[in-house]
Amino acid sequence: MPLRRFAVLAFCLLCLAPAAPARAHPHMWIDARARLVFDAAGRLAAVRQVWLFDEMSSAYSLQGLVRAADGEYAAKDLQSMADDWVAALGEPQSHYFTWVERRGRTLDFGPPAGARVRWDQAAGRVSLSFELPLKAPASPAGGAFEVRVFDPTYFVAYDFTASGAVALEAAPAGCRAAYLPPQPLDPDSALRLAAVPADAPLPDDLQAIAGKLSHRIEVRCP
Amino acid sequence: MSAPGRPKRASSTSRLACRSDSPGWGRSSRTVPSPGSSLGEAVAPRQGGTPLPAPVRRVSPWALGLALAVLAAWAGAAAAQGGHPFGQPEAAGWQPGGWLGRVFGQIALWQSHFYRQLTGAVHAWRQDGHAAWMLIGLSFAYGIFHALGPGHGKAVISAYVLANRQTARNGAVLALLSALVQALAAIALVTVAAGVLNLTGAAMNRATLWLEIGSYALVTALGLWLVWTRIGQPLCAGLGRRRAGAGPGGAAPLPMGFAALSASGGNGGGPGKGDGAGAGGSYLGRARLACPAPSGGLWACGCRQAHFAPPALVAGRLGAGRAWTAVLAVGLRPCSGALIVLVFALSQGLYAAGVVSALAMGLGTGLTVAVLAALALAASRAALGLGAKAAWGARLYRIVEGLAALAVLALGLALLGGALAMAGLAGGN
């Protein structure tokens, strides 16, 4: 069999062969800001975020709500939108798209607080703010924290690159937050990740790789 | 689920449609001769180019499809991963890994690049009608790259075209039609749900999910039909043939039922209508009647259906029923990008911009899928070129055809299971 034909055929089969789960492409862009809030005892107590949606998905999410003549929306409509969103984000598979980890362990969140949707008419954009308290505030003495923000379905693309997008609040002196942008996935890891069933735990090295796909905030205290 | 083919011809015609390129077939021990059956003389002289009656099949494969879909739903519900808090992400199916994965990453970047400019383009149109062209161009470019990324559309169309030995022209028609249907589905959904009923975005997400389930059910049904006709029947026929021994003048039996297949392999997939018809002619010239009266039952597969429809049958025209199944399977689920642009345009009081954008996206998507389907065909034809010289080359082609059929079925089941799981979870909330 001539090599050329074999190559053509192989290409053909390659295109049809299931190889890796596809990454959907984003349809929603969020300019995000995160505040890591410490309590009086100097422990990390909460993650406070503001997610500013792009204009198109803002319009989509406001669709069907009654808009007043002045272009504003009723406060109760926006509040019920905020409550619905936070409730949906709280489903286990979404996990608020936010994970606080230390030494590879995820710290549990308590019930979210302060969920609010604001409508910026001039910009035509909606924002959602909410706070995720840690169930048990964690002392920085136990090691550095890693806060990850990430939509595993890739429907949402987050952006933390604005200046001041990541900040610490009431942190003990000397604490620093470093923002690490997502790393592209190398093809081999993509294939290995693809081979793991969705509900199975990831091996440690893969977990480390998967973690780098998200926006990461490293918090270190002296 | 109704069989969307061109069914229900008179049963006498259906018997006439039975033919074989291998004289031994009719002796399958599974078939029951009917009294006074002398249809052989009636059928053998048919020439290629004459439109042949559609193969008539019983409902069974579709009923089987429904049963499998229900099974997939159960399996999927067990592994429910849940819905998305903000939207209804498109299930992407599969994409190749390796270097192709990197290419897809780059494509996704370009796609996002165009998509994000659509917002500005709608605003620009509102300021100045001449800016419409910018929106059209950006939407078109988005459509082109969108279709290059992961998605079930191109996989279904390419595999359908491959497994069915369609011509590149028919593949292009299918691709463009399905993209048009997809754009129209988005326009219809937003017009009715948002424009008329003023439903919320969340309600539209649910509607999208149901369209998605319909779309994936059709993919599954199409896959079942392809697997049945490309793999099930040939295997079955091959077994029957082996049992009866090689017929007079027939080739020695080969494993896997491919012996029966290889004989006609060199003819299929001609690039054009004329080519196809010619091949069909020689194919039919060898045909013998192998078909006694209907013996009933799904598995009496030695008969009743054209095992390998000659290219004149499949390539000459699109076979309206099944082609529409493929078109709907791809087009029923509107693309999220189009939905969002339409709702945004509506919110800006410029719905026309959304409609134009959705149609331009559809054109771009359709062109890309048409090119991809043509590439898949060209690749398989290159393999087929060997068929003329070597029997195993033709067998290889049959394998490609069978794999394509399996790919459609697997894709349909995976997507359907996922979508139904999501629906179950959404309903539970």
XYZ file of C-alpha atoms in Angstrom:
651
model
C 0.000 0.000 0.000
C 1.517 3.282 -0.993
C 2.548 5.336 1.977
C 0.633 8.378 0.841
C -2.640 6.573 0.754
C -1.994 5.026 4.075
C -1.346 8.457 5.508
C -4.559 9.823 4.069
C -6.502 6.944 5.499
C -4.841 7.269 8.855
C -5.710 10.945 8.952
C -9.268 10.062 8.137
C -9.487 7.581 10.969
C -7.777 9.984 13.322
C -10.463 12.546 12.660
C -13.183 10.090 13.518
C -11.492 8.451 16.451
C -12.482 9.573 19.899
C -9.313 10.787 21.526
C -9.851 13.484 24.079
C -12.840 15.279 25.520
C -13.242 18.504 23.702
C -12.944 21.777 25.452
C -15.995 23.806 24.698
C -15.244 27.402 23.929
C -16.380 30.202 26.177
C -19.577 32.114 25.565
C -19.286 34.225 28.659
C -16.454 36.483 29.713
C -16.131 37.565 33.296
C -13.814 40.272 34.535
C -13.303 38.971 38.025
C -11.988 40.476 41.219
C -11.211 38.526 44.350
C -10.606 39.736 47.896
C -9.193 37.275 50.390
C -10.573 38.341 53.737
C -8.852 37.603 57.045
C -10.510 37.684 60.449
C -9.352 39.456 63.616
C -7.261 36.429 64.581
C -5.327 36.708 61.338
C -6.904 33.610 59.794
C -8.186 33.372 56.228
C -11.955 33.594 56.687
C -13.611 34.250 53.337
C -13.231 34.769 49.613
C -15.152 37.774 48.376
C -15.626 38.042 44.623
C -17.141 40.372 42.087
C -17.816 38.960 38.646
C -18.492 41.512 35.926
C -20.175 39.831 32.946
C -19.594 40.848 29.344
C -22.270 42.871 27.603
C -23.748 40.042 25.563
C -24.147 37.573 28.362
C -25.432 40.407 30.544
C -28.206 40.989 28.023
C -28.888 37.267 27.891
C -29.178 36.978 31.659
C -31.484 39.999 31.897
C -33.739 38.672 29.146
C -37.336 38.368 30.318
C -36.983 40.775 33.254
C -39.185 43.867 33.280
C -37.179 46.921 32.409
C -38.432 50.287 33.639
C -38.637 53.332 31.398
C -35.432 54.680 32.891
C -33.604 51.526 31.862
C -33.341 50.110 35.357
C -34.522 46.795 36.707
C -36.492 46.177 39.889
C -34.230 45.512 42.858
C -36.162 42.376 43.786
C -35.730 40.947 40.288
C -31.998 41.479 40.452
C -31.886 40.009 43.937
C -33.755 36.882 42.891
C -31.350 36.564 39.978
C -28.455 36.756 42.434
C -30.048 34.147 44.686
C -30.733 31.807 41.754
C -27.196 32.140 40.470
C -25.548 31.532 43.794
C -27.834 28.565 44.440
C -26.922 27.100 41.044
C -23.244 27.854 41.593
C -23.467 25.969 44.877
C -24.236 22.668 43.174
C -21.380 20.266 43.937
C -20.228 20.032 40.331
C -19.847 23.813 40.122
C -18.498 24.526 43.624
C -18.925 28.256 42.948
C -16.156 27.721 40.376
C -13.908 28.542 43.311
C -11.635 26.304 45.336
C -9.439 27.195 48.298
C -6.724 24.621 48.771
C -3.879 24.005 51.069
C -1.406 21.174 50.714
C -3.655 19.665 48.056
C -6.718 19.623 50.330
C -9.808 21.654 49.501
C -11.130 23.729 52.402
C -14.921 23.640 52.758
C -17.088 26.702 52.323
C -19.948 27.616 54.608
C -23.183 29.017 53.146
C -22.485 31.949 50.786
C -23.325 35.434 51.954
C -24.042 38.839 50.487
C -25.071 37.682 47.016
C -25.997 40.683 44.923
C -26.483 41.502 41.273
C -25.911 45.037 40.062
C -26.838 46.419 36.681
C -24.524 49.053 35.250
C -26.703 50.678 32.660
C -24.002 52.890 31.179
C -21.713 49.939 30.545
C -24.599 47.600 29.755
C -23.102 45.038 32.103
C -24.270 42.979 35.023
C -22.117 42.050 37.988
C -22.538 39.407 40.648
C -20.883 39.812 44.002
C -20.851 37.181 46.707
C -18.801 36.031 49.630
C -17.751 32.485 50.379
C -16.859 32.078 54.064
C -14.603 29.197 54.981
C -16.409 26.740 57.204
C -13.414 26.838 59.488
C -11.149 29.918 59.193
C -7.618 28.763 58.481
C -4.465 30.109 59.975
C -1.706 30.929 57.506
C 0.699 29.149 59.833
C -0.508 25.863 58.336
C 0.999 26.643 54.955
C 0.334 28.691 51.841
C -3.175 28.882 50.391
C -4.052 28.437 46.782
C -7.303 29.944 45.588
C -8.441 28.672 42.190
C -11.188 30.110 40.024
C -12.164 28.090 37.013
C -15.185 26.834 35.047
C -14.492 23.177 34.244
C -16.875 23.338 31.284
C -15.024 26.316 29.773
C -18.343 28.053 29.171
C -17.069 30.958 31.234
C -13.712 32.593 30.621
C -12.449 34.456 33.668
C -10.079 37.369 33.549
C -8.121 38.453 36.593
C -5.589 40.590 34.766
C -7.015 43.992 35.703
C -4.831 45.813 38.179
C -6.053 45.317 41.713
C -8.117 42.306 40.676
C -6.563 40.283 43.464
C -6.131 41.710 46.926
C -5.868 40.754 50.571
C -8.058 42.299 53.221
C -7.070 42.623 56.899
C -4.242 40.195 56.289
C -1.432 39.825 58.828
C 1.607 41.909 58.060
C 3.882 40.418 55.456
C 1.241 38.307 53.692
C 1.439 38.407 49.938
C -0.942 37.333 47.206
C 0.475 36.317 43.855
C -1.715 35.853 40.813
C -0.770 33.035 38.448
C -2.556 32.939 35.090
C -3.797 29.610 33.673
C -1.207 27.433 31.979
C -1.979 25.870 28.632
C -2.467 22.129 28.792
C 0.166 20.052 27.038
C -1.239 17.427 24.677
C 0.012 14.397 26.597
C -1.585 15.547 29.821
C -4.758 16.350 27.912
C -4.923 12.786 26.691
C -4.218 11.375 30.142
C -6.810 13.649 31.713
C -9.280 12.551 29.099
C -8.791 8.939 30.019
C -9.895 9.488 33.610
C -13.633 9.023 34.104
C -15.438 12.144 35.226
C -16.286 10.839 38.670
C -12.969 9.143 39.409
C -10.290 10.842 41.503
C -7.308 12.202 39.617
C -3.851 10.832 40.314
C -1.689 13.317 42.189
C 0.490 14.402 39.308
C -2.532 14.917 37.064
C -4.250 16.863 39.790
C -1.309 19.200 39.910
C -1.493 19.638 36.154
C -5.257 20.145 36.156
C -4.860 22.737 38.890
C -2.694 24.858 36.649
C -5.511 25.207 34.134
C -7.289 27.628 36.432
C -6.604 31.119 37.618
C -4.591 30.727 40.777
C -3.980 33.053 43.644
C -1.176 32.012 45.942
C -1.309 33.461 49.421
C 1.850 33.244 51.491
C 2.420 34.635 54.911
C 5.733 34.774 56.765
C -39.594 8.036 16.936
C -40.740 7.561 13.409
C -38.609 6.206 10.698
C -37.761 9.254 8.662
C -36.634 7.436 5.575
C -38.643 6.905 2.478
C -40.459 3.901 3.732
C -43.637 2.159 2.954
C -43.439 1.301 -0.639
C -45.525 -1.568 -1.767
C -44.081 -4.767 -0.467
C -43.715 -6.218 -3.924
C -41.377 -3.375 -4.765
C -39.497 -4.046 -1.622
C -38.880 -7.553 -2.708
C -37.666 -6.281 -6.008
C -35.195 -4.107 -4.199
C -33.474 -7.133 -2.836
C -30.405 -7.980 -4.741
C -26.962 -9.206 -4.242
C -23.681 -8.961 -5.965
C -22.932 -12.423 -4.845
C -25.008 -15.209 -6.262
C -24.858 -17.341 -3.197
C -26.776 -15.093 -0.893
C -30.262 -16.252 -1.419
C -29.326 -19.640 -0.180
C -28.934 -18.417 3.289
C -30.517 -20.936 5.504
C -32.295 -18.111 7.256
C -34.554 -17.290 4.392
C -37.708 -19.156 3.645
C -38.554 -19.619 0.003
C -41.999 -18.539 -0.917
C -44.156 -20.581 -3.251
C -43.838 -19.602 -6.846
C -41.081 -17.132 -6.255
C -39.588 -16.287 -9.575
C -38.632 -12.734 -8.948
C -35.146 -13.324 -10.176
C -36.083 -12.820 -13.757
C -37.990 -9.750 -12.824
C -35.107 -8.059 -11.161
C -31.873 -9.050 -12.746
C -32.219 -6.979 -15.907
C -32.481 -3.675 -14.130
C -29.829 -1.309 -15.288
C -27.817 1.215 -13.381
C -28.956 4.785 -13.534
C -32.575 3.831 -13.156
C -33.782 5.113 -9.855
C -34.200 2.088 -7.717
C -36.862 1.688 -5.129
C -35.742 2.649 -1.692
C -34.707 -0.178 0.508
C -37.617 -0.880 2.757
C -36.839 -1.690 6.274
C -38.955 -2.648 9.187
C -39.317 -0.362 12.125
C -37.253 -2.641 14.277
C -33.915 -0.811 14.059
C -35.638 2.385 15.112
C -37.454 0.698 17.936
C -34.123 -0.722 18.941
C -32.744 2.796 18.755
C -35.402 4.071 21.099
C -34.702 1.279 23.536
C -30.982 2.030 23.445
C -31.650 5.718 23.909
C -33.664 4.978 27.029
C -30.839 2.791 28.275
C -28.362 5.551 27.580
C -30.586 7.919 29.518
C -30.518 5.655 32.532
C -26.811 5.192 32.312
C -26.331 8.900 31.879
C -28.626 9.797 34.755
C -26.613 7.554 37.008
C -23.519 9.546 36.221
C -25.259 12.901 36.239
C -22.813 15.747 36.343
C -25.381 18.485 36.382
C -26.201 21.656 34.562
C -24.315 24.869 34.242
C -25.300 27.766 36.486
C -25.155 30.375 33.740
C -25.884 28.724 30.448
C -26.319 25.652 28.365
C -22.803 24.792 27.186
C -22.607 22.903 23.950
C -21.580 19.326 24.461
C -18.516 19.110 22.379
C -18.240 15.419 21.703
C -14.641 14.588 21.019
C -11.672 16.208 19.508
C -8.350 14.760 18.574
C -5.514 15.070 20.980
C -1.833 15.464 20.178
C -0.727 18.192 17.828
C -4.287 18.503 16.612
C -5.231 19.448 20.145
C -2.890 22.414 19.928
C -4.379 23.393 16.576
C -7.815 23.323 18.176
C -6.580 25.516 20.989
C -5.428 28.102 18.440
C -8.743 27.858 16.597
C -10.617 28.451 19.836
C -8.579 31.605 20.348
C -9.424 32.957 16.879
C -13.016 32.080 17.403
C -13.183 33.947 20.685
C -11.403 36.835 19.028
C -14.166 37.230 16.440
C -16.966 36.492 18.860
C -15.911 39.162 21.300
C -15.968 41.774 18.556
C -19.586 41.034 17.726
C -20.747 43.213 20.624
C -18.981 46.239 19.216
C -20.207 45.449 15.723
C -23.843 45.454 16.854
C -23.297 48.836 18.513
C -21.597 50.146 15.389
C -24.543 49.034 13.277
C -26.871 50.920 15.551
C -24.821 54.063 15.003
C -24.404 53.576 11.302
C -26.198 51.139 9.022
C -23.102 50.705 6.858
C -21.397 48.934 9.708
C -23.703 45.991 9.018
C -20.977 44.536 6.819
C -18.595 44.441 9.705
C -21.062 42.407 11.748
C -21.701 40.084 8.806
C -17.989 39.582 8.208
C -17.199 38.943 11.862
C -20.105 36.536 12.229
C -19.032 34.690 9.102
C -15.466 34.403 10.375
C -16.729 33.247 13.745
C -18.840 30.603 12.012
C -15.858 29.300 10.045
C -13.708 28.880 13.128
C -16.586 27.712 15.258
C -17.091 24.752 12.949
C -13.376 23.971 13.017
C -13.554 23.560 16.758
C -15.125 20.635 18.535
C -18.753 19.933 17.874
C -21.003 17.168 16.744
C -22.068 18.725 13.464
C -19.005 18.059 11.393
C -18.545 14.616 12.862
C -22.093 13.599 12.033
C -22.056 15.019 8.527
C -18.605 13.656 7.649
C -19.376 10.215 9.017
C -22.777 10.152 7.363
C -21.276 11.110 4.045
C -18.487 8.545 4.451
C -20.673 5.706 5.579
C -23.225 6.459 2.911
C -20.843 6.966 0.048
C -22.262 10.328 -0.717
C -20.611 12.572 -3.251
C -18.706 15.675 -2.213
C -21.482 17.727 -3.766
C -24.111 16.047 -1.639
C -21.893 16.380 1.390
C -21.649 20.121 0.786
C -25.404 20.388 0.337
C -25.948 18.493 3.581
C -23.428 20.636 5.447
C -24.870 23.925 4.244
C -28.447 22.809 4.784
C -27.772 21.656 8.323
C -25.974 24.908 9.137
C -28.902 26.869 7.712
C -31.358 24.814 9.756
C -29.227 25.467 12.829
C -29.268 29.210 12.239
C -33.027 29.125 11.642
C -33.507 27.098 14.832
C -31.712 29.801 16.811
C -33.721 32.553 15.121
C -37.001 30.733 15.676
C -36.234 29.980 19.305
C -35.261 33.544 20.181
C -38.092 35.056 18.137
C -40.701 32.961 19.900
C -39.197 32.596 23.371
C -37.715 36.042 23.801
C -39.470 38.190 21.205
C -43.024 36.893 21.629
C -43.234 35.144 25.006
C -40.550 37.216 26.730
C -39.206 34.193 28.554
C -36.100 34.457 30.694
C -32.651 33.365 29.640
C -32.935 30.410 32.014
C -36.144 29.287 30.294
C -34.400 29.511 26.930
C -31.563 27.409 28.288
C -34.097 24.731 29.177
C -35.688 24.943 25.724
C -32.214 24.612 24.212
C -31.612 21.531 26.307
C -34.738 19.881 24.922
C -33.793 20.736 21.354
C -30.394 19.295 22.142
C -31.948 16.046 23.337
C -34.000 15.838 20.150
C -30.906 16.479 18.090
C -28.853 13.816 19.856
C -31.679 11.305 19.669
C -31.620 11.795 15.912
C -27.834 11.332 15.830
C -28.293 8.086 17.741
C -31.050 6.903 15.440
C -28.941 7.752 12.417
C -25.993 5.922 13.935
C -28.107 2.841 14.580
C -29.355 2.819 11.053
C -25.835 3.240 9.672
C -24.438 0.505 11.889
C -27.249 -1.793 10.934
C -26.886 -1.283 7.201
C -23.069 -1.039 7.079
C -22.120 -3.641 9.655
C -25.082 -5.631 10.897
C -26.506 -6.679 7.603
C -23.233 -7.418 5.835
C -22.068 -9.531 8.771
C -25.362 -11.303 8.873
C -25.295 -11.872 5.152
C -21.728 -13.091 5.317
C -22.659 -15.597 7.983
C -25.576 -16.840 5.961
C -23.336 -17.148 2.975
C -20.766 -19.104 4.879
C -23.396 -21.411 6.146
C -24.604 -22.079 2.627
C -21.098 -22.321 1.259
C -19.844 -20.290 -1.652
C -22.403 -19.987 -4.365
C -21.720 -20.951 -7.933
C -19.023 -18.703 -9.229
C -18.790 -16.993 -5.906
C -15.602 -16.120 -4.159
C -14.372 -18.303 -1.397
C -15.857 -17.331 1.924
C -13.865 -14.829 3.888
C -14.081 -14.096 7.557
C -16.108 -11.269 8.955
C -18.518 -11.252 6.118
C -16.312 -9.007 4.105
C -16.066 -11.406 1.231
C -19.475 -10.416 0.130
C -18.516 -6.833 0.509
C -15.301 -6.691 -1.333
C -16.835 -7.594 -4.623
C -18.586 -4.282 -4.969
C -16.129 -2.199 -3.033
C -14.210 -0.940 -5.993
C -17.254 0.679 -7.434
C -18.517 2.794 -4.634
C -17.933 6.394 -3.843
C -17.509 7.724 -7.305
C -16.883 11.412 -7.231
C -19.786 12.448 -9.357
C -23.156 11.409 -10.465
C -22.022 10.000 -13.762
C -19.271 8.029 -12.173
C -21.647 6.708 -9.590
C -24.219 5.694 -12.112
C -21.671 3.854 -14.190
C -20.402 1.975 -11.234
C -23.938 1.181 -10.286
C -24.516 -0.244 -13.707
C -21.735 -2.744 -13.529
C -22.779 -3.534 -10.032
C -26.268 -4.321 -11.077
C -25.086 -6.211 -14.083
C -23.686 -8.775 -11.737
C -26.727 -8.779 -9.556
C -28.779 -11.841 -9.143
C -31.994 -12.211 -7.464
C -31.399 -13.681 -4.117
C -34.594 -12.986 -2.475
C -37.497 -15.197 -1.784
C -40.583 -13.956 -0.062
C -40.235 -11.980 3.117
C -39.562 -14.360 5.894
C -40.110 -11.760 8.522
C -38.049 -10.751 11.466
C -35.290 -8.287 11.922
C -32.542 -10.830 11.640
C -33.592 -12.422 8.410
C -31.120 -10.132 6.851
C -30.124 -11.973 3.760
C -32.851 -10.181 1.998
C -35.361 -7.410 1.970
C -32.860 -4.639 1.746
C -30.140 -3.540 -0.520
C -27.061 -4.450 1.410
C -24.849 -2.083 -0.389
C -26.923 0.436 -2.139
C -25.160 1.140 -5.393
C -23.798 4.640 -5.741
C -26.539 5.409 -8.203
C -28.945 5.009 -5.364
C -27.181 6.815 -2.595
C -25.102 9.333 -4.425
C -27.408 10.367 -7.212
C -29.859 11.972 -4.900
C -29.874 12.687 -1.279
C -32.448 10.186 -0.146
C -34.692 12.821 1.364
C -35.783 11.068 4.529
C -32.434 9.977 5.869
C -30.689 13.084 4.676
C -33.188 15.185 6.589
C -32.531 13.069 9.637
C -28.870 14.008 9.356
C -29.695 17.655 8.701
C -32.041 17.846 11.676
C -29.680 15.862 13.866
C -27.105 18.568 13.331
C -29.329 21.600 13.004
C -31.953 21.166 15.673
C -29.702 22.285 18.487
C -29.054 25.989 18.015
C -25.552 27.223 18.589
C -25.153 29.076 21.893
C -23.241 31.874 20.225
C -26.098 32.583 17.843
C -28.642 32.535 20.673
C -26.668 35.005 22.730
C -26.057 37.352 19.809
C -29.763 37.256 18.926
C -30.857 38.059 22.477
C -28.275 40.807 22.713
C -29.423 42.329 19.417
C -33.011 42.143 20.642
C -32.044 43.953 23.833
C -30.437 46.658 21.727
C -33.615 47.085 19.702
C -31.837 45.859 16.588
C -33.148 42.373 16.083
C -32.309 42.405 12.376
C -28.639 42.558 13.299
C -29.012 39.376 15.312
C -30.806 37.573 12.494
C -28.206 38.615 9.936
C -25.409 37.630 12.297
C -26.919 34.197 12.965
C -27.326 33.542 9.247
C -23.765 34.664 8.510
C -22.493 32.369 11.271
C -24.474 29.543 9.701
C -22.947 30.179 6.287
C -19.443 30.123 7.735
C -20.157 26.974 9.701
C -21.714 25.252 6.710
C -18.765 26.053 4.441
C -16.276 24.665 6.929
C -18.238 21.483 7.442
C -18.616 21.113 3.685
C -14.846 21.320 3.253
C -14.229 18.868 6.094
C -16.731 16.392 4.668
C -15.100 16.688 1.263
C -11.700 16.025 2.837
C -13.031 12.939 4.559
C -14.437 11.746 1.251
C -11.223 12.437 -0.616
C -9.279 10.504 1.975
C -11.578 7.522 1.764
C -11.531 7.647 -2.030
C -7.784 7.523 -1.973
C -8.104 4.315 0.001
C -10.789 3.164 -2.340
C -8.540 3.656 -5.316
C -6.742 0.565 -4.165
C -9.925 -1.392 -4.287
C -9.672 -1.655 -8.017
C -6.353 -3.442 -7.693
C -6.630 -5.378 -4.513
C -9.570 -6.947 -2.808
C -8.257 -6.140 0.636
C -8.166 -2.463 -0.260
C -11.885 -2.632 -0.749
C -12.256 -4.425 2.513
C -10.330 -1.639 4.136
C -12.827 0.771 2.701
C -15.621 -1.267 4.175
C -13.911 -1.018 7.510
C -13.711 2.748 7.158
C -17.376 2.797 6.310
C -18.218 0.619 9.292
C -16.067 2.712 11.621
C -17.775 5.844 10.407
C -21.134 4.267 11.183
C -19.930 3.222 14.629
C -18.572 6.702 15.254
C -21.966 8.262 14.568
C -23.648 5.793 16.922
C -21.091 6.245 19.684
C -21.251 10.015 19.386
C -25.044 9.947 19.485
C -25.175 7.727 22.559
C -22.557 9.715 24.443
C -24.161 13.052 23.674
C -27.688 11.817 24.329
C -26.717 10.261 27.631
C -25.057 13.480 28.756
C -27.931 15.706 27.671
C -30.561 13.482 29.278
C -28.577 13.360 32.487
C -28.515 17.135 32.472
C -32.246 17.282 31.805
C -32.886 14.871 34.672
C -30.844 17.020 36.977
C -32.447 20.253 35.810
C -35.862 18.701 36.302
C -34.936 17.551 39.782
C -34.105 21.047 40.910
